[in-house]
CSV table of C-alpha atoms and ligand atoms in Angstrom, one decimal:
chain,number,residue,atom,x,y,z
Q,200,MET,CA,0.0,0.0,0.0
Q,201,VAL,CA,1.2,3.5,-0.8
Q,202,GLU,CA,1.6,5.4,2.4
Q,203,LYS,CA,-0.6,8.5,2.3
Q,204,ALA,CA,0.9,11.9,2.3
Q,205,LYS,CA,-0.9,15.1,3.1
Q,206,PHE,CA,-1.4,16.6,-0.3
Q,207,ILE,CA,-1.7,15.8,-4.0
Q,208,TRP,CA,-1.5,18.5,-6.6
Q,209,LEU,CA,-4.3,18.4,-9.2
Q,210,ASP,CA,-4.8,20.8,-12.0
Q,211,GLY,CA,-3.1,23.7,-10.3
Q,212,GLU,CA,-4.1,23.2,-6.6
Q,213,PHE,CA,-2.9,21.3,-3.6
Q,214,ILE,CA,-5.7,19.2,-2.3
Q,215,PRO,CA,-5.9,16.7,0.6
Q,216,TRP,CA,-4.8,13.2,-0.4
Q,217,ASP,CA,-8.2,11.6,-0.1
Q,218,GLN,CA,-9.9,14.3,-2.1
Q,219,ALA,CA,-7.8,13.6,-5.2
Q,220,GLN,CA,-10.6,11.8,-7.1
Q,221,VAL,CA,-11.6,11.7,-10.8
Q,222,HIS,CA,-14.9,11.0,-12.6
Q,223,ILE,CA,-15.5,7.5,-13.9
Q,224,LEU,CA,-15.8,9.0,-17.4
Q,225,THR,CA,-12.2,10.2,-17.3
Q,226,HIS,CA,-11.1,9.4,-20.8
Q,227,THR,CA,-7.7,7.9,-19.9
Q,228,LEU,CA,-9.4,5.3,-17.8
Q,229,HIS,CA,-11.2,3.9,-20.8
Q,230,TYR,CA,-8.6,4.3,-23.6
Q,231,GLY,CA,-5.2,4.7,-22.0
Q,232,LEU,CA,-4.0,8.0,-23.5
Q,233,GLY,CA,-1.8,9.5,-20.8
Q,234,VAL,CA,1.8,10.1,-20.0
Q,235,PHE,CA,3.8,10.2,-16.8
Q,236,GLU,CA,7.1,10.5,-15.1
Q,237,GLY,CA,8.9,8.9,-12.1
Q,238,ILE,CA,11.4,11.1,-10.3
Q,239,ARG,CA,13.3,10.5,-7.0
Q,240,ALA,CA,14.1,13.1,-4.4
Q,241,TYR,CA,16.9,12.1,-2.0
Q,242,HIS,CA,17.8,13.1,1.5
Q,243,CYS,CA,21.4,14.2,1.0
Q,244,ALA,CA,24.4,13.7,3.2
Q,245,ASP,CA,24.4,17.3,4.3
Q,246,GLY,CA,20.7,17.1,5.4
Q,247,ARG,CA,19.2,18.9,2.4
Q,248,THR,CA,16.8,17.3,0.0
Q,249,ALA,CA,17.6,17.2,-3.7
Q,250,ILE,CA,15.4,16.2,-6.7
Q,251,PHE,CA,17.5,14.1,-9.1
Q,252,ARG,CA,17.6,15.3,-12.7
Q,253,LEU,CA,14.4,17.2,-12.4
Q,254,PRO,CA,14.6,19.3,-15.6
Q,255,GLU,CA,15.4,16.2,-17.7
Q,256,HIS,CA,12.4,14.4,-16.3
Q,257,ILE,CA,10.1,17.3,-16.9
Q,258,ARG,CA,11.5,17.7,-20.4
Q,259,ARG,CA,10.7,14.0,-21.1
Q,260,LEU,CA,7.2,14.5,-19.7
Q,261,PHE,CA,6.6,17.4,-22.1
Q,262,ASP,CA,8.2,15.4,-24.9
Q,263,SER,CA,5.9,12.4,-24.2
Q,264,ALA,CA,2.9,14.7,-24.2
Q,265,HIS,CA,4.0,16.4,-27.5
Q,266,VAL,CA,4.3,13.0,-29.2
Q,267,LEU,CA,0.8,12.0,-28.0
Q,268,GLN,CA,-0.6,15.5,-28.9
Q,269,MET,CA,-1.6,16.3,-25.4
Q,270,ASP,CA,-1.3,20.0,-24.7
Q,271,ILE,CA,-0.2,20.4,-21.0
Q,272,PRO,CA,-1.8,23.5,-19.7
Q,273,PHE,CA,1.2,24.5,-17.6
Q,274,LYS,CA,4.8,25.5,-18.3
Q,275,PRO,CA,7.7,23.1,-17.6
Q,276,GLN,CA,9.0,25.6,-15.0
Q,277,GLU,CA,5.7,25.6,-13.2
Q,278,ILE,CA,5.7,21.8,-13.0
Q,279,GLU,CA,9.2,21.8,-11.7
Q,280,GLY,CA,8.2,24.3,-9.1
Q,281,VAL,CA,5.3,22.0,-8.0
Q,282,CYS,CA,7.6,19.1,-7.6
Q,283,ALA,CA,9.7,21.0,-5.1
Q,284,GLU,CA,6.7,22.5,-3.4
Q,285,ILE,CA,4.9,19.2,-2.9
Q,286,LEU,CA,7.8,17.8,-1.0
Q,287,ARG,CA,7.8,20.8,1.3
Q,288,ARG,CA,4.0,20.6,1.9
Q,289,ASN,CA,4.2,16.9,2.6
Q,290,ASP,CA,7.2,17.2,4.9
Q,291,GLN,CA,9.1,14.7,2.8
Q,292,ASN,CA,12.9,14.8,2.7
Q,293,GLU,CA,12.9,11.7,0.4
Q,294,ALA,CA,10.2,10.6,-2.0
Q,295,TYR,CA,9.2,9.3,-5.4
Q,296,LEU,CA,7.4,11.9,-7.5
Q,297,ARG,CA,4.8,11.0,-10.0
Q,298,PRO,CA,3.6,13.6,-12.5
Q,299,LEU,CA,0.7,12.2,-14.5
Q,300,VAL,CA,-0.9,13.9,-17.5
Q,301,PHE,CA,-4.3,12.5,-18.5
Q,302,VAL,CA,-7.4,13.2,-20.5
Q,303,GLY,CA,-10.4,14.2,-18.5
Q,304,ASP,CA,-14.1,13.6,-19.1
Q,305,GLY,CA,-16.2,15.2,-21.8
Q,306,VAL,CA,-16.9,13.1,-24.9
Q,307,MET,CA,-16.3,9.4,-25.1
Q,308,GLY,CA,-14.9,7.6,-28.2
Q,309,LEU,CA,-11.6,7.8,-29.8
Q,310,ASN,CA,-11.4,11.5,-30.6
Q,311,PRO,CA,-11.1,13.3,-27.3
Q,312,ALA,CA,-10.1,16.5,-28.9
Q,313,GLY,CA,-12.1,18.8,-26.6
Q,314,ASN,CA,-11.6,17.0,-23.3
Q,315,PRO,CA,-9.5,18.7,-20.7
Q,316,ILE,CA,-5.8,17.7,-20.3
Q,317,ARG,CA,-5.4,17.2,-16.6
Q,318,VAL,CA,-2.2,17.1,-14.6
Q,319,ALA,CA,-1.6,15.5,-11.2
Q,320,ILE,CA,1.6,15.3,-9.1
Q,321,ILE,CA,1.8,12.8,-6.3
Q,322,SER,CA,4.7,12.1,-3.9
Q,323,TRP,CA,5.1,9.1,-1.8
Q,324,LYS,CA,7.8,7.1,0.0
Q,325,TRP,CA,9.2,4.3,-2.2
Q,326,GLY,CA,12.0,2.0,-1.0
Q,327,ALA,CA,14.1,-0.4,-3.2
Q,328,TYR,CA,11.9,-1.1,-6.2
Q,329,LEU,CA,13.2,-4.7,-6.6
Q,330,GLY,CA,13.7,-5.3,-2.9
Q,331,GLU,CA,16.6,-4.3,-0.6
Q,332,GLU,CA,18.1,-7.8,-1.1
Q,333,GLY,CA,17.9,-7.4,-4.9
Q,334,LEU,CA,19.7,-4.1,-4.7
Q,335,GLN,CA,22.5,-5.7,-2.7
Q,336,LYS,CA,22.8,-9.2,-4.1
Q,337,GLY,CA,21.2,-9.0,-7.5
Q,338,VAL,CA,17.9,-10.1,-9.1
Q,339,ARG,CA,16.8,-13.0,-11.3
Q,340,LEU,CA,15.4,-12.2,-14.7
Q,341,LYS,CA,13.1,-14.2,-17.0
Q,342,THR,CA,12.8,-13.5,-20.7
Q,343,SER,CA,9.2,-12.7,-21.5
Q,344,ALA,CA,7.1,-14.4,-24.2
Q,345,PHE,CA,5.8,-10.9,-24.9
Q,346,THR,CA,7.6,-8.7,-27.4
Q,347,ARG,CA,8.6,-5.1,-26.5
Q,348,LEU,CA,6.5,-2.6,-28.4
Q,349,HIS,CA,7.5,-2.1,-31.9
Q,350,VAL,CA,7.9,1.5,-33.2
Q,351,ARG,CA,5.1,0.9,-35.7
Q,352,VAL,CA,2.8,-0.2,-32.9
Q,353,MET,CA,3.4,2.4,-30.2
Q,354,MET,CA,5.4,5.6,-29.6
Q,355,THR,CA,8.2,4.0,-27.6
Q,356,ARG,CA,10.1,7.2,-26.8
Q,357,ALA,CA,7.0,8.4,-24.9
Q,358,LYS,CA,6.5,7.3,-21.3
Q,359,ALA,CA,2.9,6.6,-22.2
Q,360,VAL,CA,0.5,5.0,-19.7
Q,361,ALA,CA,-0.7,2.5,-22.4
Q,362,ASN,CA,2.9,1.1,-22.9
Q,363,TYR,CA,2.7,-0.3,-19.4
Q,364,VAL,CA,0.2,-3.0,-20.2
Q,365,ASN,CA,2.9,-4.7,-22.2
Q,366,SER,CA,5.2,-4.3,-19.1
Q,367,ILE,CA,2.6,-5.6,-16.7
Q,368,LEU,CA,2.0,-8.7,-18.8
Q,369,ALA,CA,5.7,-9.4,-18.8
Q,370,LYS,CA,6.2,-8.7,-15.2
Q,371,ARG,CA,3.4,-10.9,-14.1
Q,372,GLU,CA,4.7,-13.8,-16.2
Q,373,ALA,CA,8.1,-13.5,-14.6
Q,374,ILE,CA,6.7,-13.2,-11.0
Q,375,GLN,CA,4.4,-16.2,-11.6
Q,376,ALA,CA,7.4,-18.2,-12.7
Q,377,GLY,CA,9.3,-17.3,-9.5
Q,378,TYR,CA,11.6,-14.6,-11.0
Q,379,ASP,CA,12.0,-11.0,-9.8
Q,380,GLU,CA,11.7,-9.2,-13.1
Q,381,ALA,CA,11.1,-9.7,-16.8
Q,382,ILE,CA,13.4,-8.9,-19.7
Q,383,LEU,CA,11.7,-8.2,-23.1
Q,384,LEU,CA,13.1,-8.8,-26.6
Q,385,ASP,CA,12.4,-6.5,-29.4
Q,386,SER,CA,10.4,-7.6,-32.5
Q,387,GLU,CA,13.7,-8.9,-34.1
Q,388,GLY,CA,14.6,-10.9,-31.1
Q,389,TYR,CA,17.3,-8.6,-29.6
Q,390,VAL,CA,17.4,-7.7,-25.9
Q,391,SER,CA,15.5,-4.4,-25.4
Q,392,GLU,CA,14.7,-3.5,-21.7
Q,393,ALA,CA,13.1,-4.9,-18.6
Q,394,SER,CA,9.4,-4.2,-17.7
Q,395,GLY,CA,10.4,-1.0,-15.8
Q,396,GLU,CA,14.2,-0.6,-16.3
Q,397,ASN,CA,16.9,-0.4,-18.9
Q,398,ILE,CA,19.5,-3.1,-19.0
Q,399,PHE,CA,23.3,-3.1,-19.2
Q,400,GLN,CA,25.8,-5.9,-19.5
Q,401,VAL,CA,29.6,-6.2,-19.1
Q,402,ARG,CA,32.0,-8.7,-20.8
Q,403,ASP,CA,35.8,-8.4,-20.8
Q,404,GLY,CA,35.5,-4.9,-19.3
Q,405,LEU,CA,33.2,-3.6,-22.1
Q,406,LEU,CA,29.9,-2.1,-21.0
Q,407,LYS,CA,27.0,-2.5,-23.4
Q,408,THR,CA,23.4,-1.3,-23.5
Q,409,PRO,CA,20.8,-1.6,-26.2
Q,410,PRO,CA,20.3,1.4,-28.5
Q,411,LEU,CA,17.2,3.6,-28.4
Q,412,HIS,CA,15.2,1.7,-31.0
Q,413,SER,CA,12.3,0.3,-29.0
Q,414,ILE,CA,13.1,1.4,-25.5
Q,415,LEU,CA,12.5,4.2,-23.1
Q,416,PRO,CA,15.3,6.7,-23.2
Q,417,GLY,CA,16.1,6.2,-19.5
Q,418,ILE,CA,17.6,9.1,-17.5
Q,419,THR,CA,19.4,6.6,-15.2
Q,420,ARG,CA,20.7,4.9,-18.4
Q,421,ASP,CA,22.1,8.3,-19.5
Q,422,CYS,CA,23.7,8.8,-16.0
Q,423,ILE,CA,25.5,5.4,-16.3
Q,424,MET,CA,26.7,6.2,-19.8
Q,425,THR,CA,28.0,9.5,-18.6
Q,426,LEU,CA,29.6,8.0,-15.5
Q,427,ALA,CA,31.3,5.2,-17.6
Q,428,ARG,CA,32.8,7.8,-19.9
Q,429,ASP,CA,34.0,9.9,-16.9
Q,430,LEU,CA,35.5,6.8,-15.1
Q,431,GLY,CA,37.2,5.6,-18.3
Q,432,ILE,CA,35.1,2.4,-18.6
Q,433,PRO,CA,34.6,1.5,-22.3
Q,434,ALA,CA,30.9,1.7,-23.1
Q,435,LEU,CA,28.7,1.5,-26.2
Q,436,GLU,CA,25.1,1.3,-27.3
Q,437,ASP,CA,24.8,-1.9,-29.3
Q,438,ARG,CA,22.2,-4.5,-30.1
Q,439,PHE,CA,22.8,-7.9,-28.5
Q,440,PRO,CA,20.9,-11.2,-28.5
Q,441,LEU,CA,20.0,-13.2,-25.4
Q,442,ASP,CA,23.0,-15.6,-25.6
Q,443,ASP,CA,25.2,-12.5,-25.4
Q,444,LEU,CA,23.5,-11.6,-22.1
Q,445,TYR,CA,23.8,-15.2,-20.8
Q,446,LEU,CA,27.5,-15.0,-21.5
Q,447,ALA,CA,28.0,-11.6,-19.7
Q,448,ASP,CA,30.4,-11.3,-16.8
Q,449,GLU,CA,28.1,-8.8,-15.2
Q,450,ALA,CA,24.6,-7.3,-15.8
Q,451,PHE,CA,22.5,-4.7,-14.1
Q,452,LEU,CA,19.2,-2.8,-14.5
Q,453,THR,CA,18.8,1.0,-14.3
Q,454,GLY,CA,15.7,3.1,-13.6
Q,455,THR,CA,14.5,5.9,-11.3
Q,456,ALA,CA,12.7,3.4,-9.1
Q,457,ALA,CA,15.2,0.5,-9.4
Q,458,GLU,CA,18.2,2.8,-9.3
Q,459,VAL,CA,21.2,0.5,-10.2
Q,460,THR,CA,20.1,-3.1,-9.4
Q,461,PRO,CA,22.5,-5.9,-10.2
Q,462,VAL,CA,21.4,-9.0,-12.1
Q,463,ARG,CA,22.6,-12.4,-10.9
Q,464,GLU,CA,20.7,-14.8,-13.1
Q,465,VAL,CA,18.8,-14.8,-16.5
Q,466,ASP,CA,16.6,-17.7,-17.5
Q,467,GLY,CA,18.4,-20.1,-15.2
Q,468,ARG,CA,21.9,-19.1,-16.3
Q,469,VAL,CA,24.0,-17.6,-13.6
Q,470,ILE,CA,25.6,-14.3,-14.6
Q,471,GLY,CA,29.4,-14.3,-13.9
Q,472,PRO,CA,30.0,-15.5,-10.3
Q,473,GLY,CA,26.3,-15.0,-9.5
Q,474,LYS,CA,26.9,-11.8,-7.5
Q,475,PRO,CA,27.4,-8.1,-8.4
Q,476,GLY,CA,30.6,-7.7,-10.3
Q,477,PRO,CA,33.3,-5.0,-9.9
Q,478,ILE,CA,32.1,-2.6,-12.6
Q,479,THR,CA,28.5,-2.9,-11.4
Q,480,ARG,CA,29.6,-2.2,-7.9
Q,481,ARG,CA,31.7,0.8,-9.0
Q,482,LEU,CA,28.9,2.3,-11.0
Q,483,GLN,CA,26.3,1.6,-8.3
Q,484,GLU,CA,28.4,3.2,-5.6
Q,485,ALA,CA,29.2,6.2,-7.7
Q,486,PHE,CA,25.5,6.6,-8.5
Q,487,PHE,CA,24.4,6.6,-4.9
Q,488,LYS,CA,27.1,9.1,-3.9
Q,489,ILE,CA,25.9,11.4,-6.7
Q,490,VAL,CA,22.2,11.3,-5.8
Q,491,LYS,CA,23.1,11.9,-2.1
Q,492,GLY,CA,25.0,15.0,-3.1
Q,493,GLN,CA,28.4,13.5,-2.2
Q,494,ASP,CA,30.1,14.2,-5.5
Q,495,ALA,CA,30.6,17.8,-6.4
Q,496,ARG,CA,31.3,17.0,-10.1
Q,497,TYR,CA,27.6,16.1,-10.6
Q,498,GLU,CA,26.0,18.9,-8.7
Q,499,ARG,CA,24.4,19.9,-12.0
Q,500,TRP,CA,22.1,16.9,-11.7
Q,501,LEU,CA,20.6,18.0,-8.3
Q,502,THR,CA,17.9,20.5,-7.7
Q,503,TYR,CA,18.0,21.3,-4.0
Q,504,ILE,CA,14.7,22.3,-2.5
N,182,PPE,N1,12.3,1.4,-19.2
N,182,PPE,C1,11.1,1.4,-18.8
N,182,PPE,C2,10.1,0.6,-19.5
N,182,PPE,C3,10.7,2.1,-17.6
N,182,PPE,O1,9.5,2.1,-17.2
N,182,PPE,C4,11.7,2.9,-17.0
N,182,PPE,C5,11.4,3.6,-15.7
N,182,PPE,C6,13.0,2.9,-17.5
N,182,PPE,C7,13.3,2.2,-18.6
N,182,PPE,C8,14.1,3.7,-16.9
N,182,PPE,O2,13.9,5.1,-17.0
N,182,PPE,P1,14.5,6.2,-16.0
N,182,PPE,O3,13.7,6.1,-14.8
N,182,PPE,O4,14.4,7.4,-16.8
N,182,PPE,O5,15.9,5.8,-15.8
N,182,PPE,N2,10.4,3.1,-14.9
N,182,PPE,C9,9.7,3.9,-14.0
N,182,PPE,C10,8.4,3.1,-13.6
N,182,PPE,C11,8.3,2.5,-12.2
N,182,PPE,C12,6.9,2.1,-11.9
N,182,PPE,O6,6.7,0.9,-11.7
N,182,PPE,O7,6.0,2.9,-11.9
N,182,PPE,C13,10.6,4.4,-12.9
N,182,PPE,O8,11.6,3.8,-12.6
N,182,PPE,O9,10.2,5.4,-12.3
């Protein structure tokens, strides 16, 4: 259960948590046209709170809305301001922020042109997405029987609500088979991403992640590519098939919610020695230092509130 906070911001106003209700004719509930973001705010080592890569997340929210022709009735700076303000109002020094843009009620049917575009921002406490043990020791992945959305079927660059039915189907399948998370292949059979994370693998010191063909352009993925470059770890975006992943020395998942979570097994094959490898550890440690404001070189990624 999500732990209630005091306020939710809806269409320009902070309202008590329990009053954040919508009408049953809300268009997005019926047809799935909506976009969202997931952003983390961390309690930093110096006691302050910082929102991690806030402008980049808000930019992606507006990009997603643009692609789906949803005209957000606020400016990006206003939405950024609300993200900071909601943490203050909810007395949260650490939280997960969820901006959601959806189509309100008006007409039904597949042309909601005149329906209002509504915006909510919610903040709640969210611990380790794939479990504390997963974050420390690594998770077990199962390849899904479902294909990741093809660019001719969905807008894969957009963080669209509807894209997540594909993710939920894959995730359930993995959980029901006793695994922690699902990995999806693209329509040509190459590794794409997990149900809610991007994926990386390492072999012989080379870090690889799939290119942005059918995957979400992850902001954590971008952090890892930047960090790898800065740390002198060879890294490239390249397509790879499943057996390439089975043969990796190390693998890990990245996402706002999952942060940097090691992978210890894929489809019954143990990855490397079955525990987080040295490059994974190095990147994970560097990442957590940065988000907690302990690395001055990446202050540009933090918005202190
Ligand atoms: N791929 C997918 C499909 C995805 O959902 C996410 C984030 C990522 C990659 C990584 O993106 P980024 O957060 O920018 O590094 N998944 C969000 C959803 C979590 C949820 O269950 O809700 C998240 O991590 O916030």
